[in-house]
């Protein structure tokens, strides 16, 4: 199983590192903490990237982002 760090995963998905952490916290990406770093399963990243390309993922609307 190949794993990537948060900065590597963020580059892979073309998102900010904080977004990767949000996806881990939400359970969308599988990650495990090793010391002070998170390691994310590369297969989950590939699957999530395909969902993004297909338009199947988006952020939920909130009062802050709706207007």
PDB file as gemmi writes it, atoms N, CA and C in Angstrom:
CRYST1    1.000    1.000    1.000  90.00  90.00  90.00 P 1                      
ATOM      1  N   UNK A   1       0.854  -1.184   0.000  1.00  0.00           N  
ATOM      2  CA  UNK A   1       0.000   0.000   0.000  1.00  0.00           C  
ATOM      3  C   UNK A   1       0.890   1.234   0.000  1.00  0.00           C  
ATOM      4  N   UNK A   2       0.679   2.091  -0.965  1.00  0.00           N  
ATOM      5  CA  UNK A   2       1.422   3.330  -1.063  1.00  0.00           C  
ATOM      6  C   UNK A   2       0.685   4.421  -0.295  1.00  0.00           C  
ATOM      7  N   UNK A   3       1.433   5.209   0.440  1.00  0.00           N  
ATOM      8  CA  UNK A   3       0.851   6.298   1.208  1.00  0.00           C  
ATOM      9  C   UNK A   3       1.582   7.590   0.902  1.00  0.00           C  
ATOM     10  N   UNK A   4       0.840   8.685   0.976  1.00  0.00           N  
ATOM     11  CA  UNK A   4       1.405   9.997   0.732  1.00  0.00           C  
ATOM     12  C   UNK A   4       1.168  10.891   1.940  1.00  0.00           C  
ATOM     13  N   UNK A   5       2.018  11.895   2.090  1.00  0.00           N  
ATOM     14  CA  UNK A   5       1.844  12.872   3.155  1.00  0.00           C  
ATOM     15  C   UNK A   5       0.774  13.877   2.737  1.00  0.00           C  
ATOM     16  N   UNK A   6       0.350  14.710   3.664  1.00  0.00           N  
ATOM     17  CA  UNK A   6      -0.674  15.719   3.358  1.00  0.00           C  
ATOM     18  C   UNK A   6      -0.218  16.661   2.238  1.00  0.00           C  
ATOM     19  N   UNK A   7       1.015  17.204   2.279  1.00  0.00           N  
ATOM     20  CA  UNK A   7       1.435  18.069   1.162  1.00  0.00           C  
ATOM     21  C   UNK A   7       1.435  17.350  -0.189  1.00  0.00           C  
ATOM     22  N   UNK A   8       1.871  16.093  -0.209  1.00  0.00           N  
ATOM     23  CA  UNK A   8       1.872  15.321  -1.455  1.00  0.00           C  
ATOM     24  C   UNK A   8       0.447  15.078  -1.936  1.00  0.00           C  
ATOM     25  N   UNK A   9      -0.446  14.738  -1.008  1.00  0.00           N  
ATOM     26  CA  UNK A   9      -1.845  14.493  -1.365  1.00  0.00           C  
ATOM     27  C   UNK A   9      -2.504  15.766  -1.894  1.00  0.00           C  
ATOM     28  N   UNK A  10      -2.198  16.891  -1.274  1.00  0.00           N  
ATOM     29  CA  UNK A  10      -2.764  18.173  -1.720  1.00  0.00           C  
ATOM     30  C   UNK A  10      -2.327  18.488  -3.148  1.00  0.00           C  
ATOM     31  N   UNK A  11      -1.069  18.254  -3.441  1.00  0.00           N  
ATOM     32  CA  UNK A  11      -0.565  18.475  -4.807  1.00  0.00           C  
ATOM     33  C   UNK A  11      -1.235  17.512  -5.786  1.00  0.00           C  
ATOM     34  N   UNK A  12      -1.403  16.280  -5.370  1.00  0.00           N  
ATOM     35  CA  UNK A  12      -2.025  15.248  -6.201  1.00  0.00           C  
ATOM     36  C   UNK A  12      -3.469  15.618  -6.567  1.00  0.00           C  
ATOM     37  N   UNK A  13      -4.198  16.212  -5.603  1.00  0.00           N  
ATOM     38  CA  UNK A  13      -5.600  16.578  -5.826  1.00  0.00           C  
ATOM     39  C   UNK A  13      -5.778  18.020  -6.291  1.00  0.00           C  
ATOM     40  N   UNK A  14      -4.689  18.778  -6.326  1.00  0.00           N  
ATOM     41  CA  UNK A  14      -4.732  20.207  -6.683  1.00  0.00           C  
ATOM     42  C   UNK A  14      -5.636  20.995  -5.731  1.00  0.00           C  
ATOM     43  N   UNK A  15      -5.464  20.728  -4.438  1.00  0.00           N  
ATOM     44  CA  UNK A  15      -6.200  21.444  -3.397  1.00  0.00           C  
ATOM     45  C   UNK A  15      -5.208  21.895  -2.325  1.00  0.00           C  
ATOM     46  N   UNK A  16      -5.681  22.714  -1.405  1.00  0.00           N  
ATOM     47  CA  UNK A  16      -4.851  23.174  -0.296  1.00  0.00           C  
ATOM     48  C   UNK A  16      -4.709  22.052   0.736  1.00  0.00           C  
ATOM     49  N   UNK A  17      -3.637  22.079   1.490  1.00  0.00           N  
ATOM     50  CA  UNK A  17      -3.388  21.057   2.506  1.00  0.00           C  
ATOM     51  C   UNK A  17      -4.508  20.996   3.540  1.00  0.00           C  
ATOM     52  N   UNK A  18      -5.104  22.133   3.874  1.00  0.00           N  
ATOM     53  CA  UNK A  18      -6.195  22.129   4.851  1.00  0.00           C  
ATOM     54  C   UNK A  18      -7.405  21.365   4.316  1.00  0.00           C  
ATOM     55  N   UNK A  19      -7.614  21.400   2.994  1.00  0.00           N  
ATOM     56  CA  UNK A  19      -8.730  20.641   2.402  1.00  0.00           C  
ATOM     57  C   UNK A  19      -8.490  19.141   2.542  1.00  0.00           C  
ATOM     58  N   UNK A  20      -7.260  18.705   2.389  1.00  0.00           N  
ATOM     59  CA  UNK A  20      -6.939  17.287   2.569  1.00  0.00           C  
ATOM     60  C   UNK A  20      -7.237  16.873   4.007  1.00  0.00           C  
ATOM     61  N   UNK A  21      -6.854  17.715   4.954  1.00  0.00           N  
ATOM     62  CA  UNK A  21      -7.142  17.407   6.367  1.00  0.00           C  
ATOM     63  C   UNK A  21      -8.643  17.355   6.625  1.00  0.00           C  
ATOM     64  N   UNK A  22      -9.409  18.244   5.990  1.00  0.00           N  
ATOM     65  CA  UNK A  22     -10.868  18.218   6.122  1.00  0.00           C  
ATOM     66  C   UNK A  22     -11.446  16.911   5.579  1.00  0.00           C  
ATOM     67  N   UNK A  23     -10.926  16.448   4.458  1.00  0.00           N  
ATOM     68  CA  UNK A  23     -11.401  15.205   3.856  1.00  0.00           C  
ATOM     69  C   UNK A  23     -11.077  13.998   4.737  1.00  0.00           C  
ATOM     70  N   UNK A  24      -9.930  14.041   5.403  1.00  0.00           N  
ATOM     71  CA  UNK A  24      -9.580  12.967   6.334  1.00  0.00           C  
ATOM     72  C   UNK A  24     -10.541  12.992   7.520  1.00  0.00           C  
ATOM     73  N   UNK A  25     -10.763  14.184   8.066  1.00  0.00           N  
ATOM     74  CA  UNK A  25     -11.646  14.315   9.225  1.00  0.00           C  
ATOM     75  C   UNK A  25     -13.070  13.888   8.890  1.00  0.00           C  
ATOM     76  N   UNK A  26     -13.519  14.163   7.673  1.00  0.00           N  
ATOM     77  CA  UNK A  26     -14.870  13.794   7.254  1.00  0.00           C  
ATOM     78  C   UNK A  26     -14.985  12.306   6.932  1.00  0.00           C  
ATOM     79  N   UNK A  27     -13.849  11.621   6.814  1.00  0.00           N  
ATOM     80  CA  UNK A  27     -13.874  10.199   6.498  1.00  0.00           C  
ATOM     81  C   UNK A  27     -13.901   9.914   5.009  1.00  0.00           C  
ATOM     82  N   UNK A  28     -13.771  10.954   4.194  1.00  0.00           N  
ATOM     83  CA  UNK A  28     -13.760  10.794   2.747  1.00  0.00           C  
ATOM     84  C   UNK A  28     -12.456  10.162   2.275  1.00  0.00           C  
ATOM     85  N   UNK A  29     -11.359  10.525   2.917  1.00  0.00           N  
ATOM     86  CA  UNK A  29     -10.060   9.922   2.638  1.00  0.00           C  
ATOM     87  C   UNK A  29      -9.618   9.128   3.859  1.00  0.00           C  
ATOM     88  N   UNK A  30      -8.961   8.019   3.606  1.00  0.00           N  
ATOM     89  CA  UNK A  30      -8.427   7.209   4.691  1.00  0.00           C  
ATOM     90  C   UNK A  30      -7.026   7.683   5.012  1.00  0.00           C  
ATOM     91  N   UNK A  31      -6.839   8.084   6.244  1.00  0.00           N  
ATOM     92  CA  UNK A  31      -5.524   8.539   6.669  1.00  0.00           C  
ATOM     93  C   UNK A  31      -5.188   7.975   8.026  1.00  0.00           C  
ATOM     94  N   UNK A  32      -3.910   7.876   8.295  1.00  0.00           N  
ATOM     95  CA  UNK A  32      -3.478   7.444   9.617  1.00  0.00           C  
ATOM     96  C   UNK A  32      -2.345   8.354  10.064  1.00  0.00           C  
ATOM     97  N   UNK A  33      -2.356   8.602  11.337  1.00  0.00           N  
ATOM     98  CA  UNK A  33      -1.363   9.503  11.898  1.00  0.00           C  
ATOM     99  C   UNK A  33      -0.125   8.713  12.309  1.00  0.00           C  
ATOM    100  N   UNK A  34       1.026   9.180  11.853  1.00  0.00           N  
ATOM    101  CA  UNK A  34       2.310   8.586  12.217  1.00  0.00           C  
ATOM    102  C   UNK A  34       3.166   9.733  12.748  1.00  0.00           C  
ATOM    103  N   UNK A  35       3.346   9.744  14.056  1.00  0.00           N  
ATOM    104  CA  UNK A  35       4.063  10.867  14.660  1.00  0.00           C  
ATOM    105  C   UNK A  35       3.246  12.136  14.500  1.00  0.00           C  
ATOM    106  N   UNK A  36       3.827  13.126  13.868  1.00  0.00           N  
ATOM    107  CA  UNK A  36       3.131  14.394  13.658  1.00  0.00           C  
ATOM    108  C   UNK A  36       2.524  14.515  12.260  1.00  0.00           C  
ATOM    109  N   UNK A  37       2.678  13.501  11.429  1.00  0.00           N  
ATOM    110  CA  UNK A  37       2.165  13.563  10.050  1.00  0.00           C  
ATOM    111  C   UNK A  37       0.994  12.632   9.830  1.00  0.00           C  
ATOM    112  N   UNK A  38       0.199  12.996   8.861  1.00  0.00           N  
ATOM    113  CA  UNK A  38      -0.859  12.112   8.370  1.00  0.00           C  
ATOM    114  C   UNK A  38      -0.348  11.447   7.104  1.00  0.00           C  
ATOM    115  N   UNK A  39      -0.655  10.160   6.962  1.00  0.00           N  
ATOM    116  CA  UNK A  39      -0.366   9.433   5.728  1.00  0.00           C  
ATOM    117  C   UNK A  39      -1.696   9.007   5.130  1.00  0.00           C  
ATOM    118  N   UNK A  40      -1.863   9.286   3.840  1.00  0.00           N  
ATOM    119  CA  UNK A  40      -3.123   9.028   3.144  1.00  0.00           C  
ATOM    120  C   UNK A  40      -2.897   7.933   2.116  1.00  0.00           C  
ATOM    121  N   UNK A  41      -3.834   7.004   2.044  1.00  0.00           N  
ATOM    122  CA  UNK A  41      -3.773   5.891   1.100  1.00  0.00           C  
ATOM    123  C   UNK A  41      -3.868   6.427  -0.330  1.00  0.00           C  
ATOM    124  N   UNK A  42      -2.908   6.070  -1.153  1.00  0.00           N  
ATOM    125  CA  UNK A  42      -2.860   6.552  -2.539  1.00  0.00           C  
ATOM    126  C   UNK A  42      -4.075   6.089  -3.347  1.00  0.00           C  
ATOM    127  N   UNK A  43      -4.592   4.898  -3.068  1.00  0.00           N  
ATOM    128  CA  UNK A  43      -5.772   4.416  -3.790  1.00  0.00           C  
ATOM    129  C   UNK A  43      -6.988   5.287  -3.501  1.00  0.00           C  
ATOM    130  N   UNK A  44      -7.136   5.737  -2.254  1.00  0.00           N  
ATOM    131  CA  UNK A  44      -8.229   6.650  -1.912  1.00  0.00           C  
ATOM    132  C   UNK A  44      -8.090   7.965  -2.670  1.00  0.00           C  
ATOM    133  N   UNK A  45      -6.860   8.449  -2.787  1.00  0.00           N  
ATOM    134  CA  UNK A  45      -6.629   9.701  -3.519  1.00  0.00           C  
ATOM    135  C   UNK A  45      -7.027   9.563  -4.982  1.00  0.00           C  
ATOM    136  N   UNK A  46      -6.634   8.466  -5.591  1.00  0.00           N  
ATOM    137  CA  UNK A  46      -6.987   8.242  -6.999  1.00  0.00           C  
ATOM    138  C   UNK A  46      -8.499   8.166  -7.172  1.00  0.00           C  
ATOM    139  N   UNK A  47      -9.160   7.464  -6.267  1.00  0.00           N  
ATOM    140  CA  UNK A  47     -10.621   7.352  -6.328  1.00  0.00           C  
ATOM    141  C   UNK A  47     -11.273   8.721  -6.152  1.00  0.00           C  
ATOM    142  N   UNK A  48     -10.807   9.496  -5.187  1.00  0.00           N  
ATOM    143  CA  UNK A  48     -11.388  10.818  -4.941  1.00  0.00           C  
ATOM    144  C   UNK A  48     -11.135  11.746  -6.133  1.00  0.00           C  
ATOM    145  N   UNK A  49      -9.962  11.655  -6.739  1.00  0.00           N  
ATOM    146  CA  UNK A  49      -9.657  12.495  -7.897  1.00  0.00           C  
ATOM    147  C   UNK A  49     -10.585  12.166  -9.069  1.00  0.00           C  
ATOM    148  N   UNK A  50     -10.887  10.896  -9.255  1.00  0.00           N  
ATOM    149  CA  UNK A  50     -11.824  10.503 -10.309  1.00  0.00           C  
ATOM    150  C   UNK A  50     -13.221  11.049 -10.032  1.00  0.00           C  
ATOM    151  N   UNK A  51     -13.630  11.041  -8.764  1.00  0.00           N  
ATOM    152  CA  UNK A  51     -14.925  11.623  -8.410  1.00  0.00           C  
ATOM    153  C   UNK A  51     -14.957  13.118  -8.704  1.00  0.00           C  
ATOM    154  N   UNK A  52     -13.863  13.801  -8.408  1.00  0.00           N  
ATOM    155  CA  UNK A  52     -13.773  15.240  -8.686  1.00  0.00           C  
ATOM    156  C   UNK A  52     -13.895  15.484 -10.184  1.00  0.00           C  
ATOM    157  N   UNK A  53     -13.156  14.720 -10.972  1.00  0.00           N  
ATOM    158  CA  UNK A  53     -13.211  14.879 -12.436  1.00  0.00           C  
ATOM    159  C   UNK A  53     -14.610  14.650 -12.984  1.00  0.00           C  
ATOM    160  N   UNK A  54     -15.333  13.704 -12.379  1.00  0.00           N  
ATOM    161  CA  UNK A  54     -16.687  13.400 -12.822  1.00  0.00           C  
ATOM    162  C   UNK A  54     -17.732  14.356 -12.278  1.00  0.00           C  
ATOM    163  N   UNK A  55     -17.313  15.289 -11.416  1.00  0.00           N  
ATOM    164  CA  UNK A  55     -18.250  16.253 -10.856  1.00  0.00           C  
ATOM    165  C   UNK A  55     -19.117  15.686  -9.748  1.00  0.00           C  
ATOM    166  N   UNK A  56     -18.703  14.566  -9.171  1.00  0.00           N  
ATOM    167  CA  UNK A  56     -19.522  13.916  -8.144  1.00  0.00           C  
ATOM    168  C   UNK A  56     -19.271  14.465  -6.750  1.00  0.00           C  
ATOM    169  N   UNK A  57     -18.279  15.323  -6.588  1.00  0.00           N  
ATOM    170  CA  UNK A  57     -17.999  15.885  -5.264  1.00  0.00           C  
ATOM    171  C   UNK A  57     -18.066  17.398  -5.330  1.00  0.00           C  
ATOM    172  N   UNK A  58     -18.498  17.970  -4.265  1.00  0.00           N  
ATOM    173  CA  UNK A  58     -18.476  19.423  -4.115  1.00  0.00           C  
ATOM    174  C   UNK A  58     -18.638  19.727  -2.651  1.00  0.00           C  
ATOM    175  N   UNK A  59     -18.357  20.928  -2.301  1.00  0.00           N  
ATOM    176  CA  UNK A  59     -18.553  21.333  -0.921  1.00  0.00           C  
ATOM    177  C   UNK A  59     -20.010  21.648  -0.698  1.00  0.00           C  
ATOM    178  N   UNK A  60     -20.472  21.329   0.493  1.00  0.00           N  
ATOM    179  CA  UNK A  60     -21.843  21.662   0.848  1.00  0.00           C  
ATOM    180  C   UNK A  60     -21.985  23.174   0.942  1.00  0.00           C  
ATOM    181  N   UNK A  61     -23.137  23.664   0.580  1.00  0.00           N  
ATOM    182  CA  UNK A  61     -23.385  25.092   0.669  1.00  0.00           C  
ATOM    183  C   UNK A  61     -23.588  25.480   2.125  1.00  0.00           C  
ATOM    184  N   UNK A  62     -23.012  26.592   2.492  1.00  0.00           N  
ATOM    185  CA  UNK A  62     -23.211  27.141   3.817  1.00  0.00           C  
ATOM    186  C   UNK A  62     -23.533  28.618   3.650  1.00  0.00           C  
ATOM    187  N   UNK A  63     -23.932  29.249   4.717  1.00  0.00           N  
ATOM    188  CA  UNK A  63     -24.258  30.676   4.637  1.00  0.00           C  
ATOM    189  C   UNK A  63     -23.050  31.480   4.138  1.00  0.00           C  
ATOM    190  N   UNK A  64     -21.859  31.052   4.510  1.00  0.00           N  
ATOM    191  CA  UNK A  64     -20.648  31.770   4.109  1.00  0.00           C  
ATOM    192  C   UNK A  64     -20.376  31.624   2.624  1.00  0.00           C  
ATOM    193  N   UNK A  65     -20.633  30.434   2.047  1.00  0.00           N  
ATOM    194  CA  UNK A  65     -20.284  30.223   0.647  1.00  0.00           C  
ATOM    195  C   UNK A  65     -21.471  30.379  -0.311  1.00  0.00           C  
ATOM    196  N   UNK A  66     -22.678  30.448   0.208  1.00  0.00           N  
ATOM    197  CA  UNK A  66     -23.848  30.520  -0.661  1.00  0.00           C  
ATOM    198  C   UNK A  66     -23.980  31.870  -1.355  1.00  0.00           C  
ATOM    199  N   UNK A  67     -23.545  32.920  -0.698  1.00  0.00           N  
ATOM    200  CA  UNK A  67     -23.724  34.263  -1.269  1.00  0.00           C  
ATOM    201  C   UNK A  67     -22.401  34.838  -1.532  1.00  0.00           C  
TER     202      UNK A  67                                                      
END                                                                             
